[in-house]
mmCIF file of C-alpha atoms in Angstrom:
data_model
loop_
_atom_site.group_PDB
_atom_site.id
_atom_site.type_symbol
_atom_site.label_atom_id
_atom_site.label_comp_id
_atom_site.label_asym_id
_atom_site.label_seq_id
_atom_site.Cartn_x
_atom_site.Cartn_y
_atom_site.Cartn_z
ATOM 1 C CA MET A 222 -13.174 8.863 12.126
ATOM 2 C CA ARG A 223 -16.646 8.501 10.691
ATOM 3 C CA LEU A 224 -17.346 7.325 7.147
ATOM 4 C CA TRP A 225 -18.514 10.767 6.017
ATOM 5 C CA GLU A 226 -15.406 12.386 7.522
ATOM 6 C CA LEU A 227 -13.173 9.958 5.672
ATOM 7 C CA GLU A 228 -15.003 10.640 2.409
ATOM 8 C CA ALA A 229 -14.680 14.390 2.981
ATOM 9 C CA GLU A 230 -10.932 14.086 3.620
ATOM 10 C CA LEU A 231 -10.521 12.142 0.380
ATOM 11 C CA GLN A 232 -12.318 14.738 -1.740
ATOM 12 C CA GLY A 233 -9.097 16.691 -2.143
ATOM 13 C CA ILE A 234 -7.279 13.774 -3.808
ATOM 14 C CA ARG A 235 -6.322 14.517 -7.371
ATOM 15 C CA SER A 236 -6.469 11.873 -10.064
ATOM 16 C CA PHE A 237 -4.825 11.129 -13.412
ATOM 17 C CA ALA A 238 -4.378 14.196 -15.599
ATOM 18 C CA GLU A 239 -3.917 12.096 -18.748
ATOM 19 C CA PRO A 240 -5.095 8.522 -18.181
ATOM 20 C CA LYS A 241 -3.431 5.888 -20.319
ATOM 21 C CA ILE A 242 -5.768 3.391 -21.963
ATOM 22 C CA GLU A 243 -3.145 0.651 -22.282
ATOM 23 C CA TRP A 244 -2.909 0.501 -18.489
ATOM 24 C CA GLU A 245 -6.700 0.889 -18.101
ATOM 25 C CA GLN A 246 -6.280 3.798 -15.740
ATOM 26 C CA TYR A 247 -9.555 4.827 -14.120
ATOM 27 C CA PRO A 248 -9.815 6.936 -10.980
ATOM 28 C CA THR A 249 -11.430 5.581 -7.837
ATOM 29 C CA SER A 250 -13.891 8.119 -6.422
ATOM 30 C CA ALA A 251 -13.667 9.381 -2.847
ATOM 31 C CA HIS A 252 -17.096 7.830 -2.264
ATOM 32 C CA ILE A 253 -16.059 4.331 -3.322
ATOM 33 C CA ALA A 254 -12.639 4.519 -1.671
ATOM 34 C CA ALA A 255 -14.118 5.663 1.636
ATOM 35 C CA HIS A 256 -16.714 2.892 1.630
ATOM 36 C CA MET A 257 -14.172 0.205 0.762
ATOM 37 C CA ILE A 258 -11.677 1.135 3.447
ATOM 38 C CA TYR A 259 -14.301 1.873 6.076
ATOM 39 C CA THR A 260 -15.864 -1.551 5.514
ATOM 40 C CA MET A 261 -12.473 -3.268 5.679
ATOM 41 C CA ASP A 262 -11.994 -1.634 9.052
ATOM 42 C CA SER A 263 -15.394 -1.834 10.725
ATOM 43 C CA SER A 264 -16.496 -5.247 9.421
ATOM 44 C CA PHE A 265 -13.195 -7.113 9.270
ATOM 45 C CA ASP A 266 -10.734 -5.187 11.468
ATOM 46 C CA ASP A 267 -8.266 -5.286 8.569
ATOM 47 C CA ILE A 268 -7.048 -1.676 8.708
ATOM 48 C CA SER A 269 -6.025 -0.526 12.178
ATOM 49 C CA ASP A 270 -2.422 -1.515 13.007
ATOM 50 C CA ASN A 271 -2.118 -3.492 9.779
ATOM 51 C CA VAL A 272 0.645 -3.267 7.169
ATOM 52 C CA ILE A 273 -1.163 -2.615 3.886
ATOM 53 C CA ALA A 274 -0.166 -2.520 0.224
ATOM 54 C CA ASP A 275 -2.203 -0.665 -2.430
ATOM 55 C CA PHE A 276 -1.620 -2.435 -5.768
ATOM 56 C CA GLY A 277 -1.965 -0.263 -8.872
ATOM 57 C CA CYS A 278 -2.261 2.706 -6.530
ATOM 58 C CA GLY A 279 -2.545 5.409 -9.213
ATOM 59 C CA GLY A 280 -3.054 8.643 -7.285
ATOM 60 C CA GLY A 281 -2.922 6.708 -4.024
ATOM 61 C CA ILE A 282 -6.467 7.258 -2.786
ATOM 62 C CA LEU A 283 -6.960 3.756 -1.356
ATOM 63 C CA GLY A 284 -3.618 3.740 0.446
ATOM 64 C CA ILE A 285 -4.185 7.236 1.784
ATOM 65 C CA ALA A 286 -7.590 6.202 3.111
ATOM 66 C CA CYS A 287 -5.954 3.250 4.887
ATOM 67 C CA ASP A 288 -3.462 5.541 6.577
ATOM 68 C CA LEU A 289 -6.213 7.951 7.645
ATOM 69 C CA LEU A 290 -8.062 5.070 9.323
ATOM 70 C CA GLY A 291 -5.031 3.946 11.304
ATOM 71 C CA ALA A 292 -3.035 1.454 9.230
ATOM 72 C CA ALA A 293 0.408 0.882 10.757
ATOM 73 C CA HIS A 294 2.235 1.239 7.444
ATOM 74 C CA VAL A 295 1.068 1.733 3.865
ATOM 75 C CA VAL A 296 2.934 1.085 0.637
ATOM 76 C CA GLY A 297 1.617 2.033 -2.820
ATOM 77 C CA VAL A 298 2.803 0.230 -5.957
ATOM 78 C CA ASP A 299 2.254 1.348 -9.553
ATOM 79 C CA ILE A 300 3.924 0.897 -12.941
ATOM 80 C CA ASP A 301 3.398 4.539 -13.975
ATOM 81 C CA SER A 302 5.908 7.102 -12.696
ATOM 82 C CA ILE A 303 3.540 9.979 -13.452
ATOM 83 C CA ALA A 304 0.810 8.390 -11.331
ATOM 84 C CA LEU A 305 3.369 8.010 -8.518
ATOM 85 C CA ASP A 306 4.177 11.734 -8.762
ATOM 86 C CA VAL A 307 0.479 12.443 -8.335
ATOM 87 C CA ALA A 308 0.367 10.016 -5.392
ATOM 88 C CA ARG A 309 3.276 11.774 -3.715
ATOM 89 C CA ARG A 310 1.549 15.118 -3.945
ATOM 90 C CA ASN A 311 -1.738 13.653 -2.743
ATOM 91 C CA ALA A 312 -0.008 12.091 0.275
ATOM 92 C CA ASP A 313 1.463 15.512 1.034
ATOM 93 C CA THR A 314 -1.928 17.201 0.812
ATOM 94 C CA ALA A 315 -3.568 14.567 3.016
ATOM 95 C CA GLU A 316 -0.617 14.764 5.444
ATOM 96 C CA VAL A 317 0.098 11.054 5.443
ATOM 97 C CA ASP A 318 3.266 9.031 4.952
ATOM 98 C CA ILE A 319 3.003 6.308 2.368
ATOM 99 C CA ASP A 320 5.940 4.533 0.756
ATOM 100 C CA LEU A 321 5.760 4.520 -3.028
ATOM 101 C CA ILE A 322 7.280 1.883 -5.298
ATOM 102 C CA ARG A 323 7.413 1.718 -9.060
ATOM 103 C CA ALA A 324 7.005 -1.860 -10.228
ATOM 104 C CA ASP A 325 5.193 -4.224 -12.598
ATOM 105 C CA ILE A 326 2.922 -6.176 -10.264
ATOM 106 C CA CYS A 327 1.801 -8.756 -12.799
ATOM 107 C CA GLY A 328 5.218 -9.174 -14.347
ATOM 108 C CA SER A 329 7.395 -9.326 -11.253
ATOM 109 C CA CYS A 330 6.027 -8.081 -7.962
ATOM 110 C CA PRO A 331 8.909 -6.899 -5.758
ATOM 111 C CA LEU A 332 7.273 -7.457 -2.381
ATOM 112 C CA ARG A 333 8.419 -10.577 -0.584
ATOM 113 C CA VAL A 334 6.022 -13.405 0.253
ATOM 114 C CA ASN A 335 3.875 -12.790 3.359
ATOM 115 C CA SER A 336 5.401 -9.367 3.908
ATOM 116 C CA VAL A 337 2.161 -7.397 4.441
ATOM 117 C CA ASP A 338 -1.059 -8.074 6.328
ATOM 118 C CA VAL A 339 -3.520 -6.931 3.686
ATOM 119 C CA VAL A 340 -3.487 -5.909 0.018
ATOM 120 C CA VAL A 341 -6.140 -3.544 -1.353
ATOM 121 C CA MET A 342 -6.650 -2.728 -5.005
ATOM 122 C CA ASN A 343 -8.810 -1.374 -7.756
ATOM 123 C CA PRO A 344 -7.082 -3.359 -10.517
ATOM 124 C CA PRO A 345 -7.398 -2.956 -14.284
ATOM 125 C CA PHE A 346 -10.544 -4.826 -15.305
ATOM 126 C CA GLY A 347 -8.757 -6.865 -17.951
ATOM 127 C CA THR A 348 -10.509 -5.435 -20.996
ATOM 128 C CA ARG A 349 -7.245 -4.457 -22.667
ATOM 129 C CA ASN A 350 -4.871 -6.933 -21.146
ATOM 130 C CA LYS A 351 -6.759 -10.172 -20.590
ATOM 131 C CA GLY A 352 -6.218 -11.838 -17.257
ATOM 132 C CA VAL A 353 -4.523 -8.876 -15.631
ATOM 133 C CA ASP A 354 -7.321 -8.570 -13.058
ATOM 134 C CA MET A 355 -6.666 -12.053 -11.649
ATOM 135 C CA GLY A 356 -2.920 -11.507 -12.126
ATOM 136 C CA PHE A 357 -3.137 -8.659 -9.640
ATOM 137 C CA VAL A 358 -5.211 -10.746 -7.225
ATOM 138 C CA PHE A 359 -2.821 -13.695 -7.206
ATOM 139 C CA ALA A 360 0.172 -11.371 -6.820
ATOM 140 C CA GLY A 361 -1.619 -9.915 -3.800
ATOM 141 C CA LEU A 362 -2.413 -13.313 -2.341
ATOM 142 C CA ARG A 363 1.288 -14.255 -2.417
ATOM 143 C CA VAL A 364 2.274 -11.119 -0.580
ATOM 144 C CA ALA A 365 -0.537 -10.833 1.986
ATOM 145 C CA ARG A 366 -0.760 -12.731 5.246
ATOM 146 C CA LYS A 367 -4.490 -12.245 5.826
ATOM 147 C CA ALA A 368 -6.575 -10.970 2.927
ATOM 148 C CA VAL A 369 -6.796 -9.230 -0.441
ATOM 149 C CA TYR A 370 -9.576 -6.755 -1.232
ATOM 150 C CA SER A 371 -10.396 -5.959 -4.834
ATOM 151 C CA LEU A 372 -12.990 -4.641 -7.283
ATOM 152 C CA HIS A 373 -14.191 -6.736 -10.222
ATOM 153 C CA LYS A 374 -16.963 -6.385 -12.775
ATOM 154 C CA SER A 375 -20.028 -8.227 -11.488
ATOM 155 C CA SER A 376 -20.302 -9.887 -14.897
ATOM 156 C CA THR A 377 -17.052 -11.739 -14.117
ATOM 157 C CA ARG A 378 -18.084 -12.799 -10.609
ATOM 158 C CA ALA A 379 -18.431 -16.538 -11.226
ATOM 159 C CA HIS A 380 -15.077 -16.688 -12.991
ATOM 160 C CA VAL A 381 -13.289 -14.651 -10.321
ATOM 161 C CA VAL A 382 -14.651 -16.654 -7.389
ATOM 162 C CA ARG A 383 -14.049 -20.003 -9.093
ATOM 163 C CA SER A 384 -10.511 -19.008 -10.036
ATOM 164 C CA ALA A 385 -9.642 -18.076 -6.450
ATOM 165 C CA GLU A 386 -11.286 -21.143 -4.907
ATOM 166 C CA LYS A 387 -9.529 -23.444 -7.360
ATOM 167 C CA HIS A 388 -6.256 -22.276 -5.844
ATOM 168 C CA GLY A 389 -7.430 -22.801 -2.291
ATOM 169 C CA TYR A 390 -8.379 -19.222 -1.408
ATOM 170 C CA GLY A 391 -11.685 -17.981 -0.037
ATOM 171 C CA ALA A 392 -13.647 -15.358 -1.999
ATOM 172 C CA THR A 393 -16.580 -13.395 -0.591
ATOM 173 C CA VAL A 394 -18.556 -10.653 -2.291
ATOM 174 C CA VAL A 395 -18.665 -8.019 0.449
ATOM 175 C CA ALA A 396 -20.737 -5.496 -1.478
ATOM 176 C CA GLU A 397 -22.060 -4.605 -4.883
ATOM 177 C CA LEU A 398 -21.653 -1.115 -6.217
ATOM 178 C CA ARG A 399 -22.245 0.893 -9.334
ATOM 179 C CA TYR A 400 -19.049 2.351 -10.714
ATOM 180 C CA ASP A 401 -19.505 5.489 -12.717
ATOM 181 C CA ILE A 402 -16.843 5.790 -15.388
ATOM 182 C CA PRO A 403 -16.960 9.193 -17.059
ATOM 183 C CA ALA A 404 -16.053 9.415 -20.743
ATOM 184 C CA MET A 405 -12.297 9.611 -20.389
ATOM 185 C CA TYR A 406 -11.020 8.186 -23.620
ATOM 186 C CA LYS A 407 -11.772 9.348 -27.152
ATOM 187 C CA PHE A 408 -13.479 6.107 -28.122
ATOM 188 C CA HIS A 409 -15.991 6.321 -25.289
ATOM 189 C CA LYS A 410 -19.327 6.951 -26.958
ATOM 190 C CA SER A 411 -21.588 7.876 -24.070
ATOM 191 C CA ARG A 412 -20.887 10.654 -21.592
ATOM 192 C CA SER A 413 -20.599 8.254 -18.721
ATOM 193 C CA LYS A 414 -21.273 4.622 -18.068
ATOM 194 C CA ASP A 415 -22.405 2.855 -14.930
ATOM 195 C CA ILE A 416 -21.090 -0.623 -14.507
ATOM 196 C CA ALA A 417 -21.948 -3.115 -11.786
ATOM 197 C CA VAL A 418 -18.873 -3.931 -9.742
ATOM 198 C CA ASP A 419 -18.241 -6.379 -6.884
ATOM 199 C CA PHE A 420 -16.147 -5.522 -3.841
ATOM 200 C CA ILE A 421 -14.546 -8.878 -3.035
ATOM 201 C CA ARG A 422 -12.546 -10.098 -0.057
ATOM 202 C CA PHE A 423 -10.153 -12.946 -0.838
ATOM 203 C CA SER A 424 -8.972 -14.767 2.233
ATOM 204 C CA ILE A 425 -5.915 -16.867 2.806
ATOM 205 C CA PRO A 426 -6.542 -20.260 4.437
ATOM 206 C CA ASP A 427 -5.623 -20.540 8.138
ATOM 207 C CA SER A 428 -5.698 -16.800 8.544
ATOM 208 C CA GLY A 429 -9.379 -15.922 8.881
ATOM 209 C CA LYS B 252 -22.365 9.337 -8.895
ATOM 210 C CA ALA B 253 -21.513 5.890 -7.623
ATOM 211 C CA LEU B 254 -23.626 4.103 -5.076
ATOM 212 C CA PHE B 255 -22.427 1.563 -2.574
ATOM 213 C CA LEU B 256 -25.284 -0.913 -2.455
ATOM 214 C CA ARG B 257 -26.266 -3.797 -0.275
ATOM 215 C CA ALA B 258 -23.213 -4.490 1.809
ATOM 216 C CA ARG B 259 -23.534 -8.117 2.781
ATOM 217 C CA VAL B 260 -21.474 -8.160 5.903
ATOM 218 C CA CYS B 261 -19.983 -11.484 6.945
ATOM 219 C CA ALA B 262 -18.824 -10.884 10.475
ATOM 220 C CA SER B 263 -21.191 -9.038 12.766
ATOM 221 C CA SER B 264 -20.347 -5.376 12.867
ATOM 222 C CA LYS B 265 -18.136 -4.585 15.775
ATOM 223 C CA ALA B 266 -17.496 -1.324 17.522
ATOM 224 C CA PRO B 267 -14.878 0.662 15.604
ATOM 225 C CA ALA B 268 -11.367 -0.075 16.802
ATOM 226 C CA PRO B 269 -9.730 2.708 18.793
ATOM 227 C CA LEU B 270 -7.400 4.953 16.859
ATOM 228 C CA SER B 271 -4.069 3.226 16.574
ATOM 229 C CA PRO B 272 -1.207 4.995 18.319
ATOM 230 C CA ARG B 273 0.215 5.720 14.879
ATOM 231 C CA SER B 274 -2.619 8.045 13.945
ATOM 232 C CA HIS B 275 -2.354 9.740 17.310
ATOM 233 C CA ALA B 276 1.284 10.371 16.624
ATOM 234 C CA ARG B 277 0.621 11.818 13.206
ATOM 235 C CA ARG B 278 -2.270 14.022 14.267
ATOM 236 C CA SER B 279 -0.443 15.562 17.176
ATOM 237 C CA ALA B 280 2.639 16.077 15.044
ATOM 238 C CA VAL B 281 0.529 18.134 12.709
ATOM 239 C CA SER B 282 -1.488 20.179 15.171
ATOM 240 C CA ALA B 283 0.988 20.816 17.977
ATOM 241 C CA GLU B 284 3.165 23.871 17.931
ATOM 242 C CA SER B 285 6.505 22.219 17.759
ATOM 243 C CA ASP B 286 9.882 22.580 16.189
ATOM 244 C CA ILE B 287 9.622 19.163 14.578
ATOM 245 C CA HIS B 288 9.492 19.831 10.870
ATOM 246 C CA ARG B 289 7.354 17.332 9.058
ATOM 247 C CA SER B 290 7.331 16.869 5.362
ATOM 248 C CA PHE B 291 5.010 14.125 4.317
ATOM 249 C CA GLY B 292 4.818 12.380 1.012
ATOM 250 C CA SER B 293 7.237 9.692 0.005
ATOM 251 C CA GLU B 294 10.798 8.774 0.715
ATOM 252 C CA MET B 295 12.214 5.287 0.888
ATOM 253 C CA ARG B 296 12.491 4.497 4.586
ATOM 254 C CA LEU B 297 13.870 1.288 6.010
ATOM 255 C CA LEU B 298 10.399 0.207 7.113
ATOM 256 C CA GLY B 299 9.461 0.083 3.432
ATOM 257 C CA HIS B 300 12.766 -1.475 2.362
ATOM 258 C CA ASN B 301 11.988 -4.320 4.773
ATOM 259 C CA LEU B 302 9.185 -5.478 2.446
ATOM 260 C CA LEU B 303 11.153 -5.545 -0.794
ATOM 261 C CA ALA B 304 12.715 -8.534 -2.545
ATOM 262 C CA SER B 305 14.373 -8.902 -5.912
ATOM 263 C CA PRO B 306 11.909 -8.939 -8.842
ATOM 264 C CA VAL B 307 14.440 -10.675 -11.101
ATOM 265 C CA ALA B 308 13.009 -13.923 -12.503
ATOM 266 C CA GLY B 309 14.570 -17.152 -11.281
ATOM 267 C CA VAL B 310 16.380 -15.607 -8.314
ATOM 268 C CA GLN B 311 16.202 -17.798 -5.181
ATOM 269 C CA ASN B 312 17.813 -15.532 -2.607
ATOM 270 C CA GLY B 313 16.685 -12.046 -3.487
ATOM 271 C CA PHE B 314 16.117 -10.676 0.002
ATOM 272 C CA PRO B 315 17.098 -8.278 1.336
ATOM 273 C CA LEU B 316 18.098 -5.928 -1.443
ATOM 274 C CA ALA B 317 21.397 -4.194 -0.772
ATOM 275 C CA ILE B 318 21.208 -0.424 -0.566
ATOM 276 C CA ASN B 319 23.772 1.828 -2.211
ATOM 277 C CA ALA B 320 22.644 5.226 -0.997
ATOM 278 C CA ARG B 321 23.900 8.460 -2.559
ATOM 279 C CA LYS B 322 21.603 10.827 -0.682
ATOM 280 C CA VAL B 323 20.028 10.174 2.692
ATOM 281 C CA GLU B 324 18.167 12.696 4.816
ATOM 282 C CA GLU B 325 17.323 12.446 8.471
ATOM 283 C CA GLU B 326 13.798 13.508 9.210
ATOM 284 C CA GLU B 327 12.696 13.668 12.815
ATOM 285 C CA ARG B 328 9.372 11.982 13.435
ATOM 286 C CA GLU B 329 7.407 11.838 16.646
ATOM 287 C CA PHE B 330 8.063 8.734 18.702
ATOM 288 C CA ALA B 331 5.149 6.620 19.964
ATOM 289 C CA ALA B 332 6.232 3.528 21.929
ATOM 290 C CA GLU B 333 2.954 1.658 21.385
ATOM 291 C CA TYR B 334 3.306 2.118 17.647
ATOM 292 C CA ILE B 335 6.771 0.575 17.538
ATOM 293 C CA VAL B 336 5.600 -2.282 19.773
ATOM 294 C CA ALA B 337 2.722 -2.948 17.342
ATOM 295 C CA LEU B 338 5.199 -3.048 14.435
ATOM 296 C CA LEU B 339 7.662 -5.458 16.070
ATOM 297 C CA PRO B 340 6.152 -8.757 14.866
ATOM 298 C CA LYS B 341 6.017 -7.447 11.302
ATOM 299 C CA ILE B 342 9.705 -6.569 10.998
ATOM 300 C CA HIS B 343 12.423 -8.751 9.522
ATOM 301 C CA PHE B 344 15.312 -7.831 11.844
ATOM 302 C CA GLY B 345 18.049 -9.473 9.790
ATOM 303 C CA ALA B 346 17.116 -7.345 6.796
ATOM 304 C CA LEU B 347 16.955 -4.205 8.943
ATOM 305 C CA LYS B 348 20.450 -4.837 10.317
ATOM 306 C CA LYS B 349 21.883 -5.240 6.823
ATOM 307 C CA ALA B 350 20.129 -2.112 5.606
ATOM 308 C CA VAL B 351 21.492 -0.048 8.491
ATOM 309 C CA GLN B 352 24.983 -1.356 7.781
ATOM 310 C CA ASN B 353 24.555 -0.531 4.066
ATOM 311 C CA LEU B 354 23.951 3.060 5.155
ATOM 312 C CA GLY B 355 27.243 3.029 7.026
ATOM 313 C CA LEU B 356 25.640 3.135 10.468
ATOM 314 C CA ASP B 357 26.153 1.083 13.631
ATOM 315 C CA ALA B 358 23.552 -1.690 13.794
ATOM 316 C CA ASN B 359 24.489 -2.979 17.254
ATOM 317 C CA GLY B 360 21.377 -1.611 18.945
ATOM 318 C CA ILE B 361 19.054 -3.661 16.732
ATOM 319 C CA PRO B 362 17.527 -6.715 18.452
ATOM 320 C CA GLU B 363 17.572 -10.218 16.994
ATOM 321 C CA SER B 364 13.824 -10.730 17.115
ATOM 322 C CA ALA B 365 10.538 -9.201 18.217
ATOM 323 C CA GLU B 366 10.370 -11.570 21.198
ATOM 324 C CA SER B 367 13.652 -10.301 22.605
ATOM 325 C CA VAL B 368 12.331 -6.758 23.013
ATOM 326 C CA ALA B 369 10.655 -5.854 26.302
ATOM 327 C CA GLU B 370 7.711 -3.473 25.889
ATOM 328 C CA ASP B 371 9.222 -1.035 28.359
ATOM 329 C CA ASP B 372 12.688 -1.086 26.789
ATOM 330 C CA GLU B 373 12.373 2.456 25.574
ATOM 331 C CA GLU B 374 15.971 2.711 24.434
ATOM 332 C CA THR B 375 15.592 -0.174 21.972
ATOM 333 C CA LEU B 376 12.204 1.076 20.834
ATOM 334 C CA LYS B 377 13.676 4.506 20.148
ATOM 335 C CA THR B 378 16.578 2.955 18.248
ATOM 336 C CA LEU B 379 14.134 1.019 16.084
ATOM 337 C CA HIS B 380 11.987 4.123 15.601
ATOM 338 C CA HIS B 381 15.018 6.029 14.376
ATOM 339 C CA PHE B 382 16.217 3.394 11.930
ATOM 340 C CA LEU B 383 12.807 2.420 10.566
ATOM 341 C CA LEU B 384 11.211 5.833 10.226
ATOM 342 C CA GLU B 385 13.733 8.663 10.340
ATOM 343 C CA LEU B 386 16.208 7.789 7.586
ATOM 344 C CA ASP B 387 14.981 8.803 4.136
ATOM 345 C CA VAL B 388 16.851 7.375 1.156
ATOM 346 C CA ILE B 389 16.308 9.948 -1.579
ATOM 347 C CA GLU B 390 18.823 8.844 -4.226
ATOM 348 C CA GLY B 391 20.713 5.607 -4.746
ATOM 349 C CA ASP B 392 20.311 2.031 -5.937
ATOM 350 C CA LEU B 393 18.781 -1.181 -4.650
ATOM 351 C CA ILE B 394 20.858 -4.179 -5.688
ATOM 352 C CA CYS B 395 19.702 -7.767 -6.116
ATOM 353 C CA PRO B 396 22.053 -9.833 -3.920
ATOM 354 C CA GLU B 397 22.045 -12.776 -6.304
ATOM 355 C CA SER B 398 22.032 -11.302 -9.814
ATOM 356 C CA GLY B 399 23.699 -7.964 -9.026
ATOM 357 C CA LYS B 400 21.001 -6.155 -11.036
ATOM 358 C CA LYS B 401 20.580 -2.527 -9.950
ATOM 359 C CA PHE B 402 17.292 -0.732 -9.395
ATOM 360 C CA PRO B 403 17.523 3.047 -9.064
ATOM 361 C CA ILE B 404 15.928 5.130 -6.328
ATOM 362 C CA SER B 405 15.136 8.651 -7.461
ATOM 363 C CA ASN B 406 13.283 11.252 -5.511
ATOM 364 C CA GLY B 407 12.611 8.666 -2.840
ATOM 365 C CA VAL B 408 10.853 6.234 -5.211
ATOM 366 C CA PRO B 409 12.581 2.949 -6.075
ATOM 367 C CA ASN B 410 12.026 1.693 -9.641
ATOM 368 C CA LEU B 411 11.805 -2.104 -9.448
ATOM 369 C CA ILE B 412 10.700 -2.737 -13.016
ATOM 370 C CA VAL B 413 13.068 -5.292 -14.550
ATOM 371 C CA GLN B 414 14.474 -3.728 -17.719
ATOM 372 C CA GLU B 415 14.754 -6.079 -20.674
ATOM 373 C CA GLU B 416 18.277 -6.406 -21.883
ATOM 374 C CA SER B 417 18.582 -6.058 -25.655
#
């Protein structure tokens, strides 16, 4: 499947009807999701035949993209039952099977250590709940055998990379992108805001 | 609109990997005229259960979670031998055996390990296919083996958030 085909297939994915600010729920666009997953596959061979978890899956777009590109098994985890309902319907529309789990990833992640090959995520940025972005990453690094892929504000790059390396993990900025966040919450002043975001691959030592 | 800029690629780009047998299986299940009814979406299958461990703090032996199933549906899914072979090294067979027994089924056909399965042993591969992919737990509980704490499964989605006790 080509990148443009993947993006086209993801266009039908529906997002949060009523996003909740306390969980920093922002949708991931079909454009960004397609590029992330396509890159994970073509540059790193981390999709095809891999067992993949989507942390903070929301409507499930990242996990669904993984399944469309040939992941062996995909599981989506989110704390919000309404988001999981949306994810179930999206999986139906896209005609993919993904397992859905309701859990608190930062609090107590219910996946066992080294149970999946790869974790992918667009985590909360940590504006509301400080440290939750790295909380998600470290939860992923416990669970993954090979790598964790994540999005982080470019302004936090030094902190994110240093934090991972301090614990013995590799961290590579795979790409930079501009993330367009439309005015979703009442306190948002401008109509939409572009923020610079890094697509980062965290690697586990001795796994490549 | 968001732009994906300047991908700094580490490894040299390789030719795209061939479609895994799994996607072949799904695509043909969708397009072929067949009697196999497919409903997609989410149900808790034993392949997913194989990944789960108790989220209760301080528990040492929280895997596997016991399953107390109140509603299970069998959903036929197209068998692809290469797909099951690719999954073998990722499966915890001890946990699968226990899960099958929890569902009241005979687990004798389940191998001890990935290494003990020959790639052309279609009978074993089909047994694994059936247990991993065709049993949907719709309603029930997952139970932490150490603390006894229960986590409900409703509509095929297990809720593994640890509730604070007041």
